Coordinates of C-alpha atoms (C1' of nucleotides) in Angstrom, one line a residue:
Chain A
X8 CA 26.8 -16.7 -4.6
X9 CA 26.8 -15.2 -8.5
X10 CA 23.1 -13.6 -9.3
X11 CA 22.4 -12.3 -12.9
X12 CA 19.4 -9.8 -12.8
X13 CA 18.2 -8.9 -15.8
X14 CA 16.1 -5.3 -16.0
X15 CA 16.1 -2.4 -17.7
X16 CA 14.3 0.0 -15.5
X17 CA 17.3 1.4 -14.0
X18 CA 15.4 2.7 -11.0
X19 CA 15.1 -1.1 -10.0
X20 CA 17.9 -2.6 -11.2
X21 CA 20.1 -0.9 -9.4
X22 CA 18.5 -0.7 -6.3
X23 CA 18.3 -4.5 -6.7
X24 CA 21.8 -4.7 -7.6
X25 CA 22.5 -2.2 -4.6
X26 CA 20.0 -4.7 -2.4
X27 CA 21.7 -7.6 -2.9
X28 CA 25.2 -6.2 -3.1
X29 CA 24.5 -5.2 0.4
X30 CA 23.2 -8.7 1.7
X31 CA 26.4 -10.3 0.5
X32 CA 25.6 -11.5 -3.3
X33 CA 28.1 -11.0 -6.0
X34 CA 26.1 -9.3 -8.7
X35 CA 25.6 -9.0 -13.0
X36 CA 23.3 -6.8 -14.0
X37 CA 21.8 -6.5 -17.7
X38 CA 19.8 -3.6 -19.1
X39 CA 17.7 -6.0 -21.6
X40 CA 17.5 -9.3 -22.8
X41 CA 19.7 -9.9 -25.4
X42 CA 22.6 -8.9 -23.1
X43 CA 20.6 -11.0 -20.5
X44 CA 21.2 -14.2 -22.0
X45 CA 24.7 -13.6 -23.5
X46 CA 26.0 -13.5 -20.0
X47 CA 23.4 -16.2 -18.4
X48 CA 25.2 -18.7 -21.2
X49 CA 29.0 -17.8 -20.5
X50 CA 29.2 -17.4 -16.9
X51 CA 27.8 -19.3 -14.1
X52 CA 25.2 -18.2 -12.1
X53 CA 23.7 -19.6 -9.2
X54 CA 20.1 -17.4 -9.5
X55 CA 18.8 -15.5 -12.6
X56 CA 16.3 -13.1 -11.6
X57 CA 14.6 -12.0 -15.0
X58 CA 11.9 -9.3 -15.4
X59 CA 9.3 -10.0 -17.7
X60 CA 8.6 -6.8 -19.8
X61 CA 12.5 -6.1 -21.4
X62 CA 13.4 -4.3 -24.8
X63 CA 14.0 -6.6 -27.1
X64 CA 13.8 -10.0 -26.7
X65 CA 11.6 -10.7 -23.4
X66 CA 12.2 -12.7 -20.0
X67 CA 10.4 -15.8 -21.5
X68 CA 12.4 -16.2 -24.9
X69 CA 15.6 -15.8 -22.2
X70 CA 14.4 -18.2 -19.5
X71 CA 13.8 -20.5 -22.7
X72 CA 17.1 -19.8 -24.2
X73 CA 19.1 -20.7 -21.0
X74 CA 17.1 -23.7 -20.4
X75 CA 18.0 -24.8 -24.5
X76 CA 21.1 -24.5 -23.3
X77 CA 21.5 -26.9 -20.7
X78 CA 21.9 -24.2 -18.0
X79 CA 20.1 -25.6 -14.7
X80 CA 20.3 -22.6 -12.6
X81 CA 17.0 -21.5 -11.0
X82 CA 15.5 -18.3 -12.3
X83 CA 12.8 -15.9 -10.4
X84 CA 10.9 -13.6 -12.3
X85 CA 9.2 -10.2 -11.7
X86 CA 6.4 -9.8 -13.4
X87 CA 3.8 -6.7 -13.6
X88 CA 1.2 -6.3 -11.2
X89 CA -2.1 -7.5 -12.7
X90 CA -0.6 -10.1 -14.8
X91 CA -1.4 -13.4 -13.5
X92 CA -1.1 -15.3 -16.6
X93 CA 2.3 -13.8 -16.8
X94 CA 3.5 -15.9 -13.4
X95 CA 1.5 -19.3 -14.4
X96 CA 3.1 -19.1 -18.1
X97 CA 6.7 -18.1 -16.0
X98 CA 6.1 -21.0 -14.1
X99 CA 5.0 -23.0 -16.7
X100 CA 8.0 -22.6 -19.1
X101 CA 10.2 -23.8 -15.7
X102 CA 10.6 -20.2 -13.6
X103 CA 11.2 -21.4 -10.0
X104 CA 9.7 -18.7 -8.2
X105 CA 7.7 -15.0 -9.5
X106 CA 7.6 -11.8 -7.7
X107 CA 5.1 -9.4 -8.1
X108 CA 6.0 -5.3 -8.5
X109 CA 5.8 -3.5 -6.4
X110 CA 7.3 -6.0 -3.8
X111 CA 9.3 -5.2 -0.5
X112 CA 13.0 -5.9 -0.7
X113 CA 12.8 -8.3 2.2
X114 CA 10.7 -10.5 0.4
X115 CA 12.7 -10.4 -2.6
X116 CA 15.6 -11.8 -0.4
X117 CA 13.5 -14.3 1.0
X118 CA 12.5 -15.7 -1.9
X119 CA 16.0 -15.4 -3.5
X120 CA 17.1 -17.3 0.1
X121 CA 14.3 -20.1 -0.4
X122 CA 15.1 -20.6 -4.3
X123 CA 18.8 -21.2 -3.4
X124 CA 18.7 -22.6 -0.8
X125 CA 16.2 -25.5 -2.5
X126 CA 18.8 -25.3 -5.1
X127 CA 16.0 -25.3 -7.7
X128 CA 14.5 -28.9 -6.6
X129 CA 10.9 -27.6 -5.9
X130 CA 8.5 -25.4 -7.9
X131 CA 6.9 -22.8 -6.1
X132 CA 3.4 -23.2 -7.7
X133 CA 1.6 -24.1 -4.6
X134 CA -2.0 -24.5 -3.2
X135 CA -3.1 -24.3 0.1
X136 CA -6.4 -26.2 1.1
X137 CA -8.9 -27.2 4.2
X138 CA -12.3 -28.8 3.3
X139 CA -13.5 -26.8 0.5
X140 CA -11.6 -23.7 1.3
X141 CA -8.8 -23.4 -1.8
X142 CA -6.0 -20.9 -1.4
X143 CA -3.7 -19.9 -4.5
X144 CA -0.6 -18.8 -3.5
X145 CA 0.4 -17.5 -7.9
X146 CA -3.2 -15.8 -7.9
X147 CA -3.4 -14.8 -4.2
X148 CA -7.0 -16.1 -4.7
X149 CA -9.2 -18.0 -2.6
X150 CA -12.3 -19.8 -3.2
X151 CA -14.6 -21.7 -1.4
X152 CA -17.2 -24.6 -3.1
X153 CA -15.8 -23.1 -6.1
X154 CA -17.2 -19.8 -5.0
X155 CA -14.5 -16.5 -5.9
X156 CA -13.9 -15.0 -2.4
X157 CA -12.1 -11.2 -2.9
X158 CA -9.6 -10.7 0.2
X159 CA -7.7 -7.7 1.4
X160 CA -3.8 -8.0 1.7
X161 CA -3.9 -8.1 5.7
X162 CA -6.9 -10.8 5.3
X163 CA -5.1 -12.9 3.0
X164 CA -1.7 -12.8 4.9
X165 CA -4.0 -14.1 8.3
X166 CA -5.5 -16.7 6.5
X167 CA -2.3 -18.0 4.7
X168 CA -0.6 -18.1 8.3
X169 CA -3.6 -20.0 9.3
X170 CA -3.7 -22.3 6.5
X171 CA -0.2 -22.9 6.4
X172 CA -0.2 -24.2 9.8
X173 CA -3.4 -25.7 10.3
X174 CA -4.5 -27.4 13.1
X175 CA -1.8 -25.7 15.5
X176 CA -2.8 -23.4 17.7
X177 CA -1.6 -19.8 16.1
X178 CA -0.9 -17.5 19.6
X179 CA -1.8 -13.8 18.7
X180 CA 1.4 -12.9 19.4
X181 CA 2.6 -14.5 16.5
X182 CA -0.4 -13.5 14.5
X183 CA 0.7 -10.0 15.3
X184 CA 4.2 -10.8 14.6
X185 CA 3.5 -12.1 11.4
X186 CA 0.7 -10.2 9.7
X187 CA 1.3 -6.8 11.3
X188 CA 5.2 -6.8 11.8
X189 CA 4.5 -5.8 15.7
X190 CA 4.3 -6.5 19.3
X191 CA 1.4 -7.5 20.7
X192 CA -0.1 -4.0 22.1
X193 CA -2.7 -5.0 24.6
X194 CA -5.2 -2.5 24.0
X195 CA -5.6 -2.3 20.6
X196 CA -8.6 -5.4 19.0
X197 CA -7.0 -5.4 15.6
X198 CA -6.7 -9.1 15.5
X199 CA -9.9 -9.7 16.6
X200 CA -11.8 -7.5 14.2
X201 CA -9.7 -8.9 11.6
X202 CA -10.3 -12.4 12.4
X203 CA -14.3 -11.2 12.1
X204 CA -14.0 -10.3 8.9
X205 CA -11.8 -13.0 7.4
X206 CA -14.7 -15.3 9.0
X207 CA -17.6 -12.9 7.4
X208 CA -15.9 -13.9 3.8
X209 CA -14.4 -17.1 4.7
X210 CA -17.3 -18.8 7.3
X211 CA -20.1 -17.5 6.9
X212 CA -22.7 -19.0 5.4
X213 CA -20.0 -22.3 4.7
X214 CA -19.7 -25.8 6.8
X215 CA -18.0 -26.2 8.5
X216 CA -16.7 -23.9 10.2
X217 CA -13.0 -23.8 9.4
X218 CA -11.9 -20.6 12.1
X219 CA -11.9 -21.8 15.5
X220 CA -11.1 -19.2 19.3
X221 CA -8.6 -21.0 21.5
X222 CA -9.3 -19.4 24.7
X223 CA -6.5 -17.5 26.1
X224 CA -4.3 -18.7 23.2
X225 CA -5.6 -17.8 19.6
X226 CA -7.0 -19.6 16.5
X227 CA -6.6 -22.7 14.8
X228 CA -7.9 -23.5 11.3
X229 CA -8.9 -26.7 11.3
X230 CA -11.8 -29.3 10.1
X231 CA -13.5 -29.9 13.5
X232 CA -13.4 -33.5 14.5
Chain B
X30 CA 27.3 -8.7 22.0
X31 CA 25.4 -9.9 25.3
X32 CA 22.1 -8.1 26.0
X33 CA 19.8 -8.1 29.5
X34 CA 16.1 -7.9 28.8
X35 CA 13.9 -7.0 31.7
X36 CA 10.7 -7.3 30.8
X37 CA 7.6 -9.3 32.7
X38 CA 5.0 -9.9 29.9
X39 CA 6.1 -13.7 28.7
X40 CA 4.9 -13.1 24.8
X41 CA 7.2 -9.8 24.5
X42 CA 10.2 -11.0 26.5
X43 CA 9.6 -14.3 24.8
X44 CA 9.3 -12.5 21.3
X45 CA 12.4 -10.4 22.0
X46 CA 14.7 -13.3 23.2
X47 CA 14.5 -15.3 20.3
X48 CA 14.3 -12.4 17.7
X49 CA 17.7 -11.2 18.9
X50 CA 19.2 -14.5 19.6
X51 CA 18.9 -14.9 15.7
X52 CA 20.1 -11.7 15.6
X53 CA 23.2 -13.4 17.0
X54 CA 23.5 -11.8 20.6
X55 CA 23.9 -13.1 24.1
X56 CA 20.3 -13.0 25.8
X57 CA 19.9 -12.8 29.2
X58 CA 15.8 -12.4 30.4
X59 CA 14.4 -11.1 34.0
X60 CA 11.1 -11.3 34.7
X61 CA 11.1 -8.4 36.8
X62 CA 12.6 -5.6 38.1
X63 CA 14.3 -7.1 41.0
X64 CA 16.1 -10.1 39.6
X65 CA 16.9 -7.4 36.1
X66 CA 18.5 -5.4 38.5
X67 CA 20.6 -7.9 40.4
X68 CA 21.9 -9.4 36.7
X69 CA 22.7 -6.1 35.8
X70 CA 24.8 -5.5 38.7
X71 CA 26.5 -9.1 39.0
X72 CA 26.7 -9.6 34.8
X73 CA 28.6 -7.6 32.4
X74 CA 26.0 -6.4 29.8
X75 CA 26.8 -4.3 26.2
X76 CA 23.1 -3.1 26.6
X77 CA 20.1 -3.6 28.3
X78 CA 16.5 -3.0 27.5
X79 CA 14.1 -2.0 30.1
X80 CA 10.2 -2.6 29.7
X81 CA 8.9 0.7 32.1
X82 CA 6.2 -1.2 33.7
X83 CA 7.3 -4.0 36.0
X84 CA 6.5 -5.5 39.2
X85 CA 8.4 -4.8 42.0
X86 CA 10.1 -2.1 41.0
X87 CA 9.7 -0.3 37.4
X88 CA 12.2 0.4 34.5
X89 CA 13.6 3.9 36.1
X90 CA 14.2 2.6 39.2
X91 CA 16.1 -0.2 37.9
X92 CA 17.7 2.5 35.5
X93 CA 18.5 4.0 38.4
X94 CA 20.0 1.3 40.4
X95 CA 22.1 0.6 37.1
X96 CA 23.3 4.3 37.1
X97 CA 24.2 4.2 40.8
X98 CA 26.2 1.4 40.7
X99 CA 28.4 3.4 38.3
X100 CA 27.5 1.0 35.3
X101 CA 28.0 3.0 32.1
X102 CA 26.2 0.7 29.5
X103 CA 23.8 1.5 27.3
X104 CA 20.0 1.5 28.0
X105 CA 17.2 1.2 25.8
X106 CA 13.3 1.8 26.8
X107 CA 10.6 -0.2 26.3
X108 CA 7.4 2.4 26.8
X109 CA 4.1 2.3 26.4
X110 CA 2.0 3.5 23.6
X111 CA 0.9 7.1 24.8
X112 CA 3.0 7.9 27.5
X113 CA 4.6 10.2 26.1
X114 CA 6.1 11.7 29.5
X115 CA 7.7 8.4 30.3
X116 CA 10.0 8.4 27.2
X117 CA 11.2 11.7 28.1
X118 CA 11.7 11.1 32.1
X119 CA 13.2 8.0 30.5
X120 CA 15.8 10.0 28.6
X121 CA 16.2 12.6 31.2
X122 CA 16.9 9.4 33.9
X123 CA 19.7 8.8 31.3
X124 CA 18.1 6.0 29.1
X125 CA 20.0 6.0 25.7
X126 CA 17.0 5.5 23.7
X127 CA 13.2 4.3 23.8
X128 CA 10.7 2.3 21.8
X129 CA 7.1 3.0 21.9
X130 CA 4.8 -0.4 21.9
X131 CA 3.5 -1.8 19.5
X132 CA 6.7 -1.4 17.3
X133 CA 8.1 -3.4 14.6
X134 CA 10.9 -6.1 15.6
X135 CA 12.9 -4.4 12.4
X136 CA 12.5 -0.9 14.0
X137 CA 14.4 -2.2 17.9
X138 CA 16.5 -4.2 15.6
X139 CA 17.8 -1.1 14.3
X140 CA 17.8 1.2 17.5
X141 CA 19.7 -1.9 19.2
X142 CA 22.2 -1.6 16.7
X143 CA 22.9 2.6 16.5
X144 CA 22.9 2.4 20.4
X145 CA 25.9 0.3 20.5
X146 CA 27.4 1.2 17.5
X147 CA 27.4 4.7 19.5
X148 CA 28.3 3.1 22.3
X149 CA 26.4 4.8 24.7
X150 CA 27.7 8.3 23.8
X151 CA 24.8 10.4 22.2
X152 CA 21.3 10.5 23.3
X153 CA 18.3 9.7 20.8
X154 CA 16.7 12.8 22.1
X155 CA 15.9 14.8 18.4
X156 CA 14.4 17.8 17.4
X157 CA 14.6 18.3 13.5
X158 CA 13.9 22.1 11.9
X159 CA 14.1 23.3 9.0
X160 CA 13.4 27.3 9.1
X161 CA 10.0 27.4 11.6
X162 CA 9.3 23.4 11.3
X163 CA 10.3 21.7 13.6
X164 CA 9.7 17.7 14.3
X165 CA 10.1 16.1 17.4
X166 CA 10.8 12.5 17.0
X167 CA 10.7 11.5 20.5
X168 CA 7.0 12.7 21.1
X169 CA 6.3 12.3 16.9
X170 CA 4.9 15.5 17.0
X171 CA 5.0 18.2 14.4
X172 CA 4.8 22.3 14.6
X173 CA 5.4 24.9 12.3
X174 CA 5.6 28.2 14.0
X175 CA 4.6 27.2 17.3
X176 CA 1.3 25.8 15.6
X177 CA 0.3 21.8 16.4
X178 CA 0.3 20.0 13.0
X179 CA -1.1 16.1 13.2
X180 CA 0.3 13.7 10.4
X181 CA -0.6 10.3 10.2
X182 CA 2.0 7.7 10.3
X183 CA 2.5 7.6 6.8
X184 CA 3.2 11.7 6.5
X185 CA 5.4 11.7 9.2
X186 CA 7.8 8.9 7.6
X187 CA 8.0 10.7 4.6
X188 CA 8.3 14.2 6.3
X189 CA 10.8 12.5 8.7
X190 CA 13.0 11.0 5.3
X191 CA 12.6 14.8 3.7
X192 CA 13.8 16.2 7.0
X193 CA 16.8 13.9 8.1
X194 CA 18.5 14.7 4.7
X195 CA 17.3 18.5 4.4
X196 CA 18.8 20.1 0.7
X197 CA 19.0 16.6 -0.8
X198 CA 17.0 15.6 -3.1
X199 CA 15.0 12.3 -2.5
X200 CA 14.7 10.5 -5.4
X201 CA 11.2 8.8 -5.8
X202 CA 12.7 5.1 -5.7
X203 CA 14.1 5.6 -2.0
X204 CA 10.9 6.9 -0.5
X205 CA 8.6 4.5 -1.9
X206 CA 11.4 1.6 -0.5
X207 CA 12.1 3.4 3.0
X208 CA 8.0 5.0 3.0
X209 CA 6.3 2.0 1.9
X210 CA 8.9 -0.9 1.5
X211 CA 8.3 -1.2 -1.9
X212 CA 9.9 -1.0 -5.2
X213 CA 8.9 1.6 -8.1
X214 CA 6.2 0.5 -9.4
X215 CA 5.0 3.2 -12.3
X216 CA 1.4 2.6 -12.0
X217 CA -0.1 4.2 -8.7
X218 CA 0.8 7.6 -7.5
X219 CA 0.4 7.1 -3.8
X220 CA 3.8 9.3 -4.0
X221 CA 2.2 12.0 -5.4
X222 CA -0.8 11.6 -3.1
X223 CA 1.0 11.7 0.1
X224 CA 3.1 14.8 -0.5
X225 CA 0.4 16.7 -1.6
X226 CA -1.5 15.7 1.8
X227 CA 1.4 15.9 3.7
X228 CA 2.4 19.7 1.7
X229 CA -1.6 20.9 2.7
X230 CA -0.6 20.5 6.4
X231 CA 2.8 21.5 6.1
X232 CA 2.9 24.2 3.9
X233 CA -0.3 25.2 2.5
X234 CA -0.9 28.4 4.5
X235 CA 3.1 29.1 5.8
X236 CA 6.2 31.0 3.9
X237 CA 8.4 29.9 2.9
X238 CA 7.6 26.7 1.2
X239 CA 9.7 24.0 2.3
X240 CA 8.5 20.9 -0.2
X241 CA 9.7 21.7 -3.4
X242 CA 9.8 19.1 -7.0
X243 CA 12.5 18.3 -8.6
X244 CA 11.4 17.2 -12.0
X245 CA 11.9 13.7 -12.8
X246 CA 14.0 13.7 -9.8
X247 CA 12.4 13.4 -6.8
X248 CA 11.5 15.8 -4.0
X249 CA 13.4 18.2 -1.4
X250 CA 13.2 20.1 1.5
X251 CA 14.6 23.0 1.8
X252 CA 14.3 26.9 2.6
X253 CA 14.9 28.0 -0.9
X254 CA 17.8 30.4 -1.9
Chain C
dG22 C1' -25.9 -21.6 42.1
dA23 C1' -25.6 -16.6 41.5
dG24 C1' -22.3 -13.0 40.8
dT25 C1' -18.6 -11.3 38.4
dA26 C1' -14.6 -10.6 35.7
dC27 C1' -12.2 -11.5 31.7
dG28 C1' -11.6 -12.6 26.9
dC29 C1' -13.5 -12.4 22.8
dA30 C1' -17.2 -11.0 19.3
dT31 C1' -19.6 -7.7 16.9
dG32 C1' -21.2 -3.5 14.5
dA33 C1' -20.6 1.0 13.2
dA34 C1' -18.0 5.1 12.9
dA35 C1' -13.7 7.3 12.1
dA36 C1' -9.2 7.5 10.1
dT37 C1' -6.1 6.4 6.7
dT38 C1' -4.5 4.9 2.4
dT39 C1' -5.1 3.8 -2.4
dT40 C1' -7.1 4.3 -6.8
dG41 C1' -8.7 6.6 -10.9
dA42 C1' -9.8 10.5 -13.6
dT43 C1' -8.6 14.9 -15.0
dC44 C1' -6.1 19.1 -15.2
dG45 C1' -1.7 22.1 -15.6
dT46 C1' 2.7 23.2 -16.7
dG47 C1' 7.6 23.2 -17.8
dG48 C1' 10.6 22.1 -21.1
dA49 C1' 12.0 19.9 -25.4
dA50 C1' 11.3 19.8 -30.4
dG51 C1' 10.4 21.9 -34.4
Chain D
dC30 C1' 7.7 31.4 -30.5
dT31 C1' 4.4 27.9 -30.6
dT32 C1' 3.0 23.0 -30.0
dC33 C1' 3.2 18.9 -27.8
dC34 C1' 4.0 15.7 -24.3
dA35 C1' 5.5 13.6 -20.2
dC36 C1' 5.4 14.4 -15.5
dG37 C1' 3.2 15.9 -11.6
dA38 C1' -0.7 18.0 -9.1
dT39 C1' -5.0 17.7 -7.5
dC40 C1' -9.6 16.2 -6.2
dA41 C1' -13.1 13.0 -5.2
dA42 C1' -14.4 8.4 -4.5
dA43 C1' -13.4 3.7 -3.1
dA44 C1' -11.2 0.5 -0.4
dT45 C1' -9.0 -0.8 3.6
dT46 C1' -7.7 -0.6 8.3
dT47 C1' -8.2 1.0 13.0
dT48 C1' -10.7 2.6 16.8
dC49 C1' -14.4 2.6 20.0
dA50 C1' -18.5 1.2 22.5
dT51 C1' -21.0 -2.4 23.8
dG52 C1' -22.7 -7.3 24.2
dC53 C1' -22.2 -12.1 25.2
dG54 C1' -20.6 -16.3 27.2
dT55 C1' -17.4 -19.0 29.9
dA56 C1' -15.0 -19.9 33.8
dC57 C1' -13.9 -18.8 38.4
dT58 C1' -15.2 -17.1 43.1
dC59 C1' -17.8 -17.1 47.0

DNA sequence: GAGTACGCATGAAAATTTTGATCGTGGAAG
DNA sequence: CTTCCACGATCAAAATTTTCATGCGTACTC
């Protein structure tokens, strides 16, 4: 598997470079755009991941430059923190997947995994939704009735598990697998007094109530029938 | 690569099995000490890992069993969170290496790995110093010159990266991915923050000063020439 | 049917981490 | 030798997460 990155940072290209050396990738790597799209037009690639900011020409003009060409191959951009418009224009222009800095290595491999292994069929410009409850995976926002609700990292990672899997059953132990990258340690109530809070933004003064306790299992979301 | 896991609490032994079957080992599960303890006797393992509390009998005496039967493999300890006086009778009964619950499935992956890469031949019981600092990663405890110092997890990572590569200088891009799991990302100085609280316990106060910048470099630790 | 134990809920305090603003300083440029 | 500037240092405030103590309700026991 041939992956062109194009970044100019050096810092992170070549830790990306070294990254995905390491995890088995054969790897290009080009310090701005220009360069970028030379290669992305006379080799083949089977991933482009393009940052957005470059000297030069930027990641959109290249994105738009291989598609002009023909070239199919499904591109993944990394885009600046704040910069939401950024992702929805990336996506927009036919990006199959953003990342936003700083992100952890693992989840830059995941998503490089899930973009080739889809082989570019599917956009990853998704919505997650229960009742009125609205879940932007691109904004990491959520609203309720329309209403802006702010969440924390660890909040919104427990209520996309949730959401993604509504109407199971989620067992803590997963919920601590997932959200906290640990074993479930009986006496700590971390779960629980994150559950209260997600519900304090996300229940509260709502109907109805999407959260539901499993007794002895965990929580499902779910509409109540 | 087969593995025997003794461990009675369903959701961890549950957790483990499937974690490291995707791993790609061999899994074999007891429930308790007894039935561990017979597998371990009648199988051929290339490591087993030990949860200290059991019913019937508890992880040192099945340790112990192991050891008396003349079986040389590897074996790693699963302790609890505070006990800190288990993981070093552990060690002392000849376990190879412990974990301390809650941990991160990443973090055993790892320890599973060094222990039989070693192959059983070097204990995981470290002291790191550097002139009168010394850091005890079995207890993840910190002293300089015989004085208690408490760091938070955070500190001791980073004080634990500085330490394990002494005279090296860290550049900034490796301690925020091994610190924080992230990638450079030029606008926060959590970097900064974080030495400076980790430097106020660690060397505000002492001689020499061990923390020293490298200017757009990174940081070392070192007893300076 | 009352007692009781367990699992979860809740609120508030404590601990930790991150952000944001401002200050200092070494080193390059002139 | 000065000036300037980028890089870090530092501090305080804000945000987030964890801990701890306590309360409540359900289900099980007797």
């Amino acid at each position: 598997m041939k992956i062109l990155i194009v970044e100019d940072e050096p810092k992170i290209g070549n830790y990306l470079r070294q990254g995905l050396t390491e995890a088995g990738f054969i790897i290009d790597l080009a310090r701005d755009g220009l360069d970028g799209l030379h290669l992305a037009l006379t080799e083949d690639y089977n991933l482009a991941i393009l940052d957005v900011m470059l000297p030069g020409i930027d990641g959109w003009e290249v994105l738009q430059g291989i598609r002009r060409a023909g070239k199919e191959m499904p591109v993944l951009f990394l885009t600046a923190r704040d910069s939401v418009d950024d992702r929805v224009k990336g996506l927009e222009l036919g990006a199959d997947d953003y990342l936003v800095k700083p992100f952890a290595f693992s989840e830059l491999l995941a998503r490089v995994r899930t973009v080739l292994r889809r082989g570019g069929m599917t956009k990853e410009y998704e919505f997650l939704r229960a009742a009125d409850l609205e879940l932007d995976l691109i904004r990491h926002r959520v609203d309720r009735s329309g209403q802006k609700i702010n969440l924390t990292s660890k909040e919104f990672a427990l209520l996309e598990l949730l959401m993604r899997r509504q109407g199971e059953v989620i067992p803590r132990s997963l919920i601590a697998s997932q959200v906290w990258d640990m074993n479930f340690d009986s006496d700590t109530n971390v779960i629980e007094v994150a559950i209260r809070r997600l519900r304090a933004k996300v229940d509260d003064g709502f109907e109805p109530k999407l959260i539901h306790t499993i007794r002895g299992m965990g929580y499902v979301l779910e509409v109540a029938e």
